[in-house]
Tab-separated table of C-alpha atoms in Angstrom:
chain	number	residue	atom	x	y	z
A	1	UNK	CA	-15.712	32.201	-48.606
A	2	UNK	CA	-16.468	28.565	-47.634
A	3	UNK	CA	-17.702	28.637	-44.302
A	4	UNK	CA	-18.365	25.670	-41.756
A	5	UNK	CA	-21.142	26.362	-39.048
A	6	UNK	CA	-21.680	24.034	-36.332
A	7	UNK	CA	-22.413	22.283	-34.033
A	8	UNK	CA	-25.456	22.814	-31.912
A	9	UNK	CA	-28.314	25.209	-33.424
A	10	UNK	CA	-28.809	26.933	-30.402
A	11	UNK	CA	-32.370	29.319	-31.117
A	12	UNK	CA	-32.142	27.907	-34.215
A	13	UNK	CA	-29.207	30.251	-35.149
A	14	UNK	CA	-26.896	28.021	-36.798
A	15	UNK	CA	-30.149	26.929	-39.771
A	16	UNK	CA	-30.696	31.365	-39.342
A	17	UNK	CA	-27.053	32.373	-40.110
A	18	UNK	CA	-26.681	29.546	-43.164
A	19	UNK	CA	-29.444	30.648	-45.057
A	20	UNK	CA	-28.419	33.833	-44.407
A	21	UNK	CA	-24.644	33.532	-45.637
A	22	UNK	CA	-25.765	31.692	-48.490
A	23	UNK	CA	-27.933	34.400	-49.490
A	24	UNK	CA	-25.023	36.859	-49.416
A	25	UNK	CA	-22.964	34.276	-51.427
A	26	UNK	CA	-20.945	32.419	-49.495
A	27	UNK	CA	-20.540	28.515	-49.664
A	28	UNK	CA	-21.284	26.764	-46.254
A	29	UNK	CA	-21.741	23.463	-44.756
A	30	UNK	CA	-23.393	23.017	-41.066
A	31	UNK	CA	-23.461	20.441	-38.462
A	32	UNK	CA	-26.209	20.207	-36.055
A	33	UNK	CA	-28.810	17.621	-35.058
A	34	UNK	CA	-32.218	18.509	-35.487
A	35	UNK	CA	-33.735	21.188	-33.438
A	36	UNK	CA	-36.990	20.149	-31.706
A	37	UNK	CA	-38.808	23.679	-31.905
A	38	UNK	CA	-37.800	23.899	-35.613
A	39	UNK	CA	-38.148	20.715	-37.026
A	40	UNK	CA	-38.302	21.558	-40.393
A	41	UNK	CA	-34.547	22.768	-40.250
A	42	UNK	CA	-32.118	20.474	-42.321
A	43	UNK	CA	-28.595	20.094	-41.911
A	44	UNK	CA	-25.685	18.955	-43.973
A	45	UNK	CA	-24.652	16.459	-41.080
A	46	UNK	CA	-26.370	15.432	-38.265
A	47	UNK	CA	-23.992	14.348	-35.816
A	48	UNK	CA	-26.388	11.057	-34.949
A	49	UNK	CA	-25.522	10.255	-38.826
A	50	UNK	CA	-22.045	11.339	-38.629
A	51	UNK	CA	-20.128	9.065	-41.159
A	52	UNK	CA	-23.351	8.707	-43.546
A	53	UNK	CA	-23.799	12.348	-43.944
A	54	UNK	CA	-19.800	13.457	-44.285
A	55	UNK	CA	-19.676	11.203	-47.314
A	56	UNK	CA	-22.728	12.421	-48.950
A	57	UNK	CA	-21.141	15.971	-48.099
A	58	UNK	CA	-17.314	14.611	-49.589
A	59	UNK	CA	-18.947	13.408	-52.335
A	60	UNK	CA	-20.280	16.723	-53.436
A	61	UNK	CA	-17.584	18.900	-52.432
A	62	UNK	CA	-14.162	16.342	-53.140
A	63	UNK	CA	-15.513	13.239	-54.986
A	64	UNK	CA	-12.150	11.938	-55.510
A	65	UNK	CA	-11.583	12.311	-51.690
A	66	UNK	CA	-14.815	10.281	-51.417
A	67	UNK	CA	-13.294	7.692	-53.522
A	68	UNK	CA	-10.469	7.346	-51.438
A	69	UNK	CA	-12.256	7.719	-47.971
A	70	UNK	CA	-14.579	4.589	-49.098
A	71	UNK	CA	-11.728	2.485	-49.990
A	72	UNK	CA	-10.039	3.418	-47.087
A	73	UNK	CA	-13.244	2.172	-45.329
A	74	UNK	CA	-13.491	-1.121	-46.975
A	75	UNK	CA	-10.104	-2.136	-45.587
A	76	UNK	CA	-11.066	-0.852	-41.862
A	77	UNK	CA	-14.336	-2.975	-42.404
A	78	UNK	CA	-13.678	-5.737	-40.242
A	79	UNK	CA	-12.601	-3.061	-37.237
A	80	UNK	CA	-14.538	-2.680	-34.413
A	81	UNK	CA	-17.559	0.602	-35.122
A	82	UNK	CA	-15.214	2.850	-32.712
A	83	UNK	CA	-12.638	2.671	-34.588
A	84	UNK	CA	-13.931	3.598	-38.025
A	85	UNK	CA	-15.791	5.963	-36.028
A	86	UNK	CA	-12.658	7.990	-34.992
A	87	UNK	CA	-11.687	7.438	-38.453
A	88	UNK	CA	-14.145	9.561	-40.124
A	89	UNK	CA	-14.259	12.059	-37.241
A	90	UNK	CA	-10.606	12.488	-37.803
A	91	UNK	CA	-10.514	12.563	-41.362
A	92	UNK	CA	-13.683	14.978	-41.592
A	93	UNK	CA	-11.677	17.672	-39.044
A	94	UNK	CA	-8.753	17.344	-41.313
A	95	UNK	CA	-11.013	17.699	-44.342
A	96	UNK	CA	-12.877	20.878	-42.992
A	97	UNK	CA	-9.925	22.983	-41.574
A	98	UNK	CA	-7.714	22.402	-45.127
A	99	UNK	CA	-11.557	23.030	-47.407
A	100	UNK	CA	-13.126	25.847	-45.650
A	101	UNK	CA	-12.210	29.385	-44.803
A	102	UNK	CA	-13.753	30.418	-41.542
A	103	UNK	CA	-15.379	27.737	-38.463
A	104	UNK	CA	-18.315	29.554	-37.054
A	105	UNK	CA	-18.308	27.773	-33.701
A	106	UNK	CA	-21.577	27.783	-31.437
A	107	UNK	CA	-21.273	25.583	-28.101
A	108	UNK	CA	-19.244	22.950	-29.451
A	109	UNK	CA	-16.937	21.960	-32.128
A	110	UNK	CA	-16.675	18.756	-33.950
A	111	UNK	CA	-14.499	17.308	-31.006
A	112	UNK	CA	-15.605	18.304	-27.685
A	113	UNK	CA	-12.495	19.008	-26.182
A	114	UNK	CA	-11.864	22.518	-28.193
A	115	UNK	CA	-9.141	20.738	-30.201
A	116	UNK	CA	-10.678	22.104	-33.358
A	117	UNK	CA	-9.830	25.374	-32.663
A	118	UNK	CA	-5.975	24.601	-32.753
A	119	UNK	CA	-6.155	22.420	-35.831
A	120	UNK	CA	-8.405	25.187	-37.423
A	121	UNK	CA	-6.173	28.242	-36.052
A	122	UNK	CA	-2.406	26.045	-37.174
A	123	UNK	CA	-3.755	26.081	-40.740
A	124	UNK	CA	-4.322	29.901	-41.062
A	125	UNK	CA	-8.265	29.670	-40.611
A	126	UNK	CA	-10.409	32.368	-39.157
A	127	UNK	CA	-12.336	31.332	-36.226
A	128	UNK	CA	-15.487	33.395	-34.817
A	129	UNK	CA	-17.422	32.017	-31.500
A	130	UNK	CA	-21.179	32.780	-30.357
A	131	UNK	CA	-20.620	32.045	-27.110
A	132	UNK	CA	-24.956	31.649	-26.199
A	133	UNK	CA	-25.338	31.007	-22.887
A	134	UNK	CA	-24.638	28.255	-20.798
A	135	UNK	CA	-21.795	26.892	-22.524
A	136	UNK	CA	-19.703	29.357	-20.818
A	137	UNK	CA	-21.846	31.083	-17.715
A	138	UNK	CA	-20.880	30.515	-14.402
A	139	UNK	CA	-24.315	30.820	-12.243
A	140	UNK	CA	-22.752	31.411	-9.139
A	141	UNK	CA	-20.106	34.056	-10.630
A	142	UNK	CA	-22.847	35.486	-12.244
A	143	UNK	CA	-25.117	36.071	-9.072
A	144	UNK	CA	-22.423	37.607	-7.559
A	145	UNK	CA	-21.372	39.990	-10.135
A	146	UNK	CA	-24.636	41.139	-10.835
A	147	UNK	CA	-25.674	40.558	-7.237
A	148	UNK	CA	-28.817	38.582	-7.494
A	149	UNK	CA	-30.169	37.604	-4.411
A	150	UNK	CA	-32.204	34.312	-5.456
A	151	UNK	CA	-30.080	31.237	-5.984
A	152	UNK	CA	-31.748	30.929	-9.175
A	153	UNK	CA	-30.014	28.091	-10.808
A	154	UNK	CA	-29.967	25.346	-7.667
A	155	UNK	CA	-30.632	21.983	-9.155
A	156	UNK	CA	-30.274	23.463	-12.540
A	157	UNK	CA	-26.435	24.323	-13.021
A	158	UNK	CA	-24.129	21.139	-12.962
A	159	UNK	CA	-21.129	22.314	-15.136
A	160	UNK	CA	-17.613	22.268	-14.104
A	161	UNK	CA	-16.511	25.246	-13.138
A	162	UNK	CA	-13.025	24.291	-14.492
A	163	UNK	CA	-14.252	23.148	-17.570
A	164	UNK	CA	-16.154	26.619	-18.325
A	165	UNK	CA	-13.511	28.343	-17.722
A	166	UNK	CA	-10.470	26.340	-19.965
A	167	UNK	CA	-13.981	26.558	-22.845
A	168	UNK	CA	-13.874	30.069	-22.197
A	169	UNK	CA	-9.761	30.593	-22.256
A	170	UNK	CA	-9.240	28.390	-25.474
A	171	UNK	CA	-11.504	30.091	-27.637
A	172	UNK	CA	-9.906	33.812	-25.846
A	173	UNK	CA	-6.609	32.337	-27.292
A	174	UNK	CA	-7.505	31.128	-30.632
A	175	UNK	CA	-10.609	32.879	-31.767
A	176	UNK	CA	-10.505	35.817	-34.212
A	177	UNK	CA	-13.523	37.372	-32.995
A	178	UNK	CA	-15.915	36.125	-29.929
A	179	UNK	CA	-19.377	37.277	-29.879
A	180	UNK	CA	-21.037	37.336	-25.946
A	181	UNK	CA	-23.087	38.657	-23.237
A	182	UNK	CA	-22.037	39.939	-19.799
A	183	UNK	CA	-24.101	37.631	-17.725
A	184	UNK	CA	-21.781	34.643	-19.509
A	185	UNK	CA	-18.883	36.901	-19.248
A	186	UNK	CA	-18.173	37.202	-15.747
A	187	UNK	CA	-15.385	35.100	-15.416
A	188	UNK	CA	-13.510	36.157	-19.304
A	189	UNK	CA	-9.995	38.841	-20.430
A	190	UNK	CA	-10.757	39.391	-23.221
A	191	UNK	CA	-12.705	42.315	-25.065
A	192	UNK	CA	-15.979	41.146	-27.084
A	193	UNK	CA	-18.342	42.018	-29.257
A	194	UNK	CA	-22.264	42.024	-27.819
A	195	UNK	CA	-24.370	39.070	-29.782
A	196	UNK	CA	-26.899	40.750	-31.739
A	197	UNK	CA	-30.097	38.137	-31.934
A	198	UNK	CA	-30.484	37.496	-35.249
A	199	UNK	CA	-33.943	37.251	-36.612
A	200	UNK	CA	-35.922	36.678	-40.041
A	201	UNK	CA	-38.036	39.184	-40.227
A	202	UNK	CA	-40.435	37.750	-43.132
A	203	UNK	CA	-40.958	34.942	-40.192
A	204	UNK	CA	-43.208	37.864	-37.958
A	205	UNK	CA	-46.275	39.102	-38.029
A	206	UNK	CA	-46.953	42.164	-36.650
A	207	UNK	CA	-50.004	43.077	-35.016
A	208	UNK	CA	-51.417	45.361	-32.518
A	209	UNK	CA	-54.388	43.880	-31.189
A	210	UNK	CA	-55.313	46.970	-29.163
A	211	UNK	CA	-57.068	44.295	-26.641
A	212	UNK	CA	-59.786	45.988	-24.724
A	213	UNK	CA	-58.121	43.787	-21.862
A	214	UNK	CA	-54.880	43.271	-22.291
A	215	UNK	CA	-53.106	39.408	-23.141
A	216	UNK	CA	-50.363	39.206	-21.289
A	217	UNK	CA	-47.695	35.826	-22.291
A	218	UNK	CA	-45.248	34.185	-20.131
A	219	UNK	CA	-43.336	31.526	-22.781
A	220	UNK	CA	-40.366	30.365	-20.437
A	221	UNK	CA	-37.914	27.768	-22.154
A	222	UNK	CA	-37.417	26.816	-18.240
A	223	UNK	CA	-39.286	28.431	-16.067
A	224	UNK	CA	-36.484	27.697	-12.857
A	225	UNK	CA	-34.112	29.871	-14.997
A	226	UNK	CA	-36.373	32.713	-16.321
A	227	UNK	CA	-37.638	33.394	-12.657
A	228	UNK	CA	-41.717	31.859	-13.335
A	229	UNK	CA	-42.416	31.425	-9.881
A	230	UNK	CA	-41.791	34.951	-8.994
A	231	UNK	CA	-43.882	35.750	-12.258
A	232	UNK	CA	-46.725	33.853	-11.345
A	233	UNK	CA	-46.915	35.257	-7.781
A	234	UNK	CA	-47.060	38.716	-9.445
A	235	UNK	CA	-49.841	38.340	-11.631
A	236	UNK	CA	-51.609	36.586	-8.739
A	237	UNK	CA	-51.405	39.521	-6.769
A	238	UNK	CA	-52.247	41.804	-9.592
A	239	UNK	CA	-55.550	39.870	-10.065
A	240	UNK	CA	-56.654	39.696	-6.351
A	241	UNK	CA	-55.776	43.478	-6.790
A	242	UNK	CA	-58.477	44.056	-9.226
A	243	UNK	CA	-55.774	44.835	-12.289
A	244	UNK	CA	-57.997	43.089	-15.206
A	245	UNK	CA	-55.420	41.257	-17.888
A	246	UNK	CA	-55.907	37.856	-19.559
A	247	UNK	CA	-52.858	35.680	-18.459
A	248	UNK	CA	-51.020	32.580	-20.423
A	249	UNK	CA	-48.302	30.922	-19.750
A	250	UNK	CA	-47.401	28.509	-21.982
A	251	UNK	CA	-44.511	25.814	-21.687
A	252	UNK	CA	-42.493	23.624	-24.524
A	253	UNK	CA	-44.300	24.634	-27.455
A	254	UNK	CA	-43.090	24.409	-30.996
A	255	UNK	CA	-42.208	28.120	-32.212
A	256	UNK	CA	-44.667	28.318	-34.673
A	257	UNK	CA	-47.074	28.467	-32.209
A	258	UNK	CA	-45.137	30.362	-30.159
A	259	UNK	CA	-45.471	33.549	-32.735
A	260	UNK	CA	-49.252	32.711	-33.074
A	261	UNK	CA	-49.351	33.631	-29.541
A	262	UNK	CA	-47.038	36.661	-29.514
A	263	UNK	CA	-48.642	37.979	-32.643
A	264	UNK	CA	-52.450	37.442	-30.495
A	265	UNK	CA	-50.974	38.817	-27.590
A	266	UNK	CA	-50.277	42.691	-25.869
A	267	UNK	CA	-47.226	42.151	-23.533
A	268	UNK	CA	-45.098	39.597	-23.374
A	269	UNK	CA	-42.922	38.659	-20.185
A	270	UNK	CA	-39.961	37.419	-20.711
A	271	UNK	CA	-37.442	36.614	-17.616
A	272	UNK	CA	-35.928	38.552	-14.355
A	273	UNK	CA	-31.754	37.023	-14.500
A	274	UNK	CA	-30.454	36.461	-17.621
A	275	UNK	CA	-29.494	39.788	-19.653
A	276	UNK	CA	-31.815	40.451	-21.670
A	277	UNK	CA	-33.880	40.614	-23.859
A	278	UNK	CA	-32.866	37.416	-25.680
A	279	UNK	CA	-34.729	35.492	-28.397
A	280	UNK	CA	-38.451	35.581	-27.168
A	281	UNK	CA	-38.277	39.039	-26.239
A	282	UNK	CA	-36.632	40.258	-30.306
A	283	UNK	CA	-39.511	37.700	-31.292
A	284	UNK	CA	-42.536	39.332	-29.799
A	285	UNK	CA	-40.864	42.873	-30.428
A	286	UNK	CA	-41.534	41.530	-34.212
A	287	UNK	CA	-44.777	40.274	-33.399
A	288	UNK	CA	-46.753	43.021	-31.539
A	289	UNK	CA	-46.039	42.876	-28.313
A	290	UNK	CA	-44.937	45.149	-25.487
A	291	UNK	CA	-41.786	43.487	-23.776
A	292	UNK	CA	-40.784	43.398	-20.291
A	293	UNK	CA	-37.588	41.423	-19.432
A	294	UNK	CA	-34.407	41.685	-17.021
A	295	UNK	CA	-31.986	44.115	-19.130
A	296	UNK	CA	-28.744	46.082	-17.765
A	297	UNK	CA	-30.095	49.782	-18.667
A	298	UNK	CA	-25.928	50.708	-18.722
A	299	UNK	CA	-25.778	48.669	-21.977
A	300	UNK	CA	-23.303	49.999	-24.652
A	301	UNK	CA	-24.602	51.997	-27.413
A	302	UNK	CA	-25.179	49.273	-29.638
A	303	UNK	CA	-27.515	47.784	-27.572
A	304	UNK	CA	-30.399	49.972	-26.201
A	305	UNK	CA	-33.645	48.041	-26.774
A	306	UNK	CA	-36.911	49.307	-25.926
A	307	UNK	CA	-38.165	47.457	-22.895
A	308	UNK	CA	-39.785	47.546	-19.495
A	309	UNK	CA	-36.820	46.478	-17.426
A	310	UNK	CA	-37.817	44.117	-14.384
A	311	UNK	CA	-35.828	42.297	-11.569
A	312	UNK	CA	-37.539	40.009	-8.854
A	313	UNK	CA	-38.384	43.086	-6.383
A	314	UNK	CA	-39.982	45.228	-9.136
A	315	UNK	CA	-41.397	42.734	-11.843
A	316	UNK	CA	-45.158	43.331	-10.022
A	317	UNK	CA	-44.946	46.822	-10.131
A	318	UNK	CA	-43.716	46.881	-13.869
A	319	UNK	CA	-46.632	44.417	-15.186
A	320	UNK	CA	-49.027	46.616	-13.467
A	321	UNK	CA	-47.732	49.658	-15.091
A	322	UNK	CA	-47.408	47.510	-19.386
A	323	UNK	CA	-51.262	46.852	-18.294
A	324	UNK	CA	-52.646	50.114	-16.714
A	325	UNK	CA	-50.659	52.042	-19.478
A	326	UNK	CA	-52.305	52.004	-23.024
A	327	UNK	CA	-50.225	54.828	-24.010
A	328	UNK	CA	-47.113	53.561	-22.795
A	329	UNK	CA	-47.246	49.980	-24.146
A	330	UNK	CA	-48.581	51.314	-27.865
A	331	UNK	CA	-45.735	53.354	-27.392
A	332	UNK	CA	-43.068	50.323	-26.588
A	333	UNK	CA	-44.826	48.142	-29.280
A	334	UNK	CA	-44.212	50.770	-32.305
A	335	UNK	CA	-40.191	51.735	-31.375
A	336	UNK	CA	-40.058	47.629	-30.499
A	337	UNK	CA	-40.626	46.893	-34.055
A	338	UNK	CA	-38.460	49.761	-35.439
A	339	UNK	CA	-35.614	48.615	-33.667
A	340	UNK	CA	-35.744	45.438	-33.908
A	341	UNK	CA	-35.832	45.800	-37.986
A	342	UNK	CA	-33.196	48.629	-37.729
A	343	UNK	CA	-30.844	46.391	-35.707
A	344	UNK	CA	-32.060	42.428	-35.443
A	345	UNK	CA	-32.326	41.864	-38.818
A	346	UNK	CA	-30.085	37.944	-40.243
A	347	UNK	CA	-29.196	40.194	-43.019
A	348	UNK	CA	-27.443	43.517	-40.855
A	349	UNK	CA	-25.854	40.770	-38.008
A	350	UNK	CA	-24.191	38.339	-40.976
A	351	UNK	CA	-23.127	41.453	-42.608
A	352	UNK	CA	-21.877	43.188	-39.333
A	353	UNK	CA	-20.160	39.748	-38.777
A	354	UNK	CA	-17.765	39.531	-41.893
A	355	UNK	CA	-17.365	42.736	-41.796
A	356	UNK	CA	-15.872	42.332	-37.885
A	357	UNK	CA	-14.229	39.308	-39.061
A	358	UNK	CA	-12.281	41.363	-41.938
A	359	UNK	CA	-11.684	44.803	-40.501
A	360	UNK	CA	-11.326	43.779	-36.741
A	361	UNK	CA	-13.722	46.466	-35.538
A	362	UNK	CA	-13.854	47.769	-32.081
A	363	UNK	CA	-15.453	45.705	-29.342
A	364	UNK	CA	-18.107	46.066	-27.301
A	365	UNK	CA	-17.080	45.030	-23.998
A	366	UNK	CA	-14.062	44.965	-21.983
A	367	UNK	CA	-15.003	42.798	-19.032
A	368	UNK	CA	-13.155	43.535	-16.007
A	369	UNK	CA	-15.380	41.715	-13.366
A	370	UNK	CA	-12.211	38.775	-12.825
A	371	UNK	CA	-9.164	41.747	-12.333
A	372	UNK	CA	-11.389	43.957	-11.059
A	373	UNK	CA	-13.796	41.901	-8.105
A	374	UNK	CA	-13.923	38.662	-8.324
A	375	UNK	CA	-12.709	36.197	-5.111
A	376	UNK	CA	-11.302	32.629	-5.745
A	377	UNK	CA	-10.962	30.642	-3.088
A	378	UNK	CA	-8.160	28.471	-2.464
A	379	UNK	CA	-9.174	25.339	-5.013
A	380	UNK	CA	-9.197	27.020	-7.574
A	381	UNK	CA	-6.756	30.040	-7.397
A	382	UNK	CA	-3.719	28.286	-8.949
A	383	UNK	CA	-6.376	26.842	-11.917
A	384	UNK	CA	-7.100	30.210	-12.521
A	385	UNK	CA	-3.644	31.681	-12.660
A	386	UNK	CA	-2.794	28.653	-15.241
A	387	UNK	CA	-5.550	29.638	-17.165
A	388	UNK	CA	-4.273	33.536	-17.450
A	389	UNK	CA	-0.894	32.783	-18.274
A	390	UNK	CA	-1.987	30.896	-20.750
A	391	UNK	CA	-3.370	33.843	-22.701
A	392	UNK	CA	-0.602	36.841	-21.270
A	393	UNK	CA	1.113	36.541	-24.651
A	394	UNK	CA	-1.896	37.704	-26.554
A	395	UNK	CA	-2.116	41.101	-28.110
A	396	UNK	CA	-5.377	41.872	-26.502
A	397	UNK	CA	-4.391	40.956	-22.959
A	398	UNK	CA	-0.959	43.068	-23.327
A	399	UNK	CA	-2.797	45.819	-24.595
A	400	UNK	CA	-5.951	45.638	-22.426
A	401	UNK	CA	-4.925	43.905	-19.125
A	402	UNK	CA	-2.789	46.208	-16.664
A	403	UNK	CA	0.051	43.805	-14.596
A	404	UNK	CA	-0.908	42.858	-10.741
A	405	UNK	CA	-1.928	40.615	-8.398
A	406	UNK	CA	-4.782	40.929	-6.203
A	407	UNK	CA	-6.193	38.207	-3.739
A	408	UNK	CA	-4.160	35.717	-5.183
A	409	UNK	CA	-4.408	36.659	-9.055
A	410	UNK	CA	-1.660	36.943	-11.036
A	411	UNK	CA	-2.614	39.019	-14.372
């Protein structure tokens, strides 16, 4: 199949799942600008070279269309750079949803108003989201649901909630198959598949260190969101308790060095509110290391990592016990690396994927936290109601979603 892949590499995922569908003999072209931790990751089209790059793609997939696009060029040349701008952006989305088969869409499409999914979805494409994180969580939905008691995110979340939640409804509508998470799922309808992290194992290497004294990593992408503070005031406590461990915490470094320091280290810990574990966590399972992260222990079946779970009241506790433990964490480090080669692998998640995309397999989750619990108030009741009926006529919602109203909510 030809597949397009864009358009923010997110964990590096989008380089990840290219190489990956290549491999397995599919054509693809991906949009994404660089990514700073993997620098050395190339892209068909960097969106910072928009125009320049689409024609050096056109000319190798359509060169007559090339031909045509250039000359089409020449006579916009004395337009303003807007304008031929829109041009290209317009002729590349027409270009993409008549060439290729399937839009694998992670955070945002070639437009940013979701636009691409209808264009893709009116000419008989497939569509499959990675929703990853933020481009669809609702902090303060979230904390309820999964009742955190630490305003984690003040200062830090700025999104619209209305926004979020037409993101979240547009791809529910037009989407053949959404991959997600439940701590980005409060607020959705529709039934989903769990995103498996994808990872290359060849990238990994595993080592137990069996540290006389224990190396124990904190690596937080931000430390607001992964809960730091609360880390650091455990392992100061530990220490004035006489626990002895080697602590680093290390902040914005490229990932090679990051799995240097995973594969060097015992335990790694990760982060006490987002669902985990996530990237970091798959990465030091791979490299060696003991994990302990937040994780919802009532996960389906196809997701039943082995980890130390922590939350902000027992995270001091937990390190004490990865440290103390030699058994234990040997123990964790062994079945880590098992499963994450049994389940993690780019090869099993891009087959599982097509596979999903073909047979429509059974989902993971059926969220029910927005029928179910979840309070509007008044500004945004009606929104919300909007945003339903806008999906009612769906298979999935007639067959999964029961009708009512409660506090307002019409389903």
């Amino acid at each position: 199949m030809k597949i397009l892949i864009g358009t923010v590499d997110v964990c590096g995922w989008i380089n990840l799942l290219s190489e990956e569908l290549k491999r397995q003999g599919h054509e693809v072209i991906n949009i994404s600008e660089p990514n700073k931790f993997n620098p050395e990751y190339k892209f068909d089209i960097d969106p910072k070279n928009y125009a320049k790059d689409f024609l050096k793609c056109l000319q190798k997939k359509k060169p007559f269309k090339a031909f045509i696009l250039k000359t089409a060029l020449k006579i916009l040349g004395q337009k303003t750079d807007s304008r031929i701008k829109n041009f290209i952006y317009n002729y590349s989305r027409n270009f993409f949803s008549d060439y290729c088969d399937v839009f694998i869409y992670l955070w945002n499409g070639i437009a940013t108003d979701e636009s691409d999914l209808i264009l893709f979805k009116k000419k008989g494409k497939k569509i499959i989201t990675w929703f990853v994180g933020d481009d669809v969580r609702d902090y303060p939905t979230m904390q309820k649901h999964f009742n955190i008691s630490n305003n984690f995110y003040d200062g830090y979340f700025k999104k619209s909630f209305k926004e979020l939640v037409n993101k979240l409804r547009m791809h529910e509508k037009y989407a053949d198959i959404i991959y997600s998470l439940p701590d980005q799922a409060s607020l959705a309808l529709r039934p989903y598949y769990h995103l498996q992290i994808p990872v290359q194992l060849s990238r990994f290497k595993f080592n137990i260190t069996n540290n006389t004294v224990p190396v124990v990593v904190h690596i937080p992408s931000s430390p607001q969101i992964k809960g730091t503070e609360i880390i650091r005031k455990a392992i100061h406590e530990l220490k004035n308790d006489g626990v002895e461990f080697v602590y680093k915490e290390l902040i914005n470094i490229p990932n090679k060095k990051v799995l240097e320091e995973l594969s060097d280290a015992d335990i790694l810990v990760d982060e006490l509110y987002l669902h985990g574990p996530g990237v970091l966590s798959f990465e030091a399972m791979a490299s060696g290391c003991a994990v302990a992260t937040r994780h919802i222990e009532k996960s389906p079946q196809c997701f039943s990592p082995p980890v130390i779970a922590i939350t902000e009241i027992n995270v001091r506790d937990k390190i004490k016990l990865l440290v103390t433990n030699n058994e234990l964490r040997n123990d964790l480090i062994n079945k880590g690396k098992a499963y994450v080669e049994a389940n993690n692998s780019v090869e099993r998640i891009v087959s599982l994927m097509m596979k999903n995309l073909l047979d429509e397999g059974t989902p993971d989750y059926y969220p029910d936290y927005l029928t179910k619990d979840y309070l509007p108030s008044s500004e945004v009741t009606d929104f919300l109601n909007a945003q339903t009926a806008f999906v009612q006529n769906e298979d999935w919602y007639k067959s999964n979603i029961k009708q009512k109203e409660r506090a307002g909510l019409k389903f």
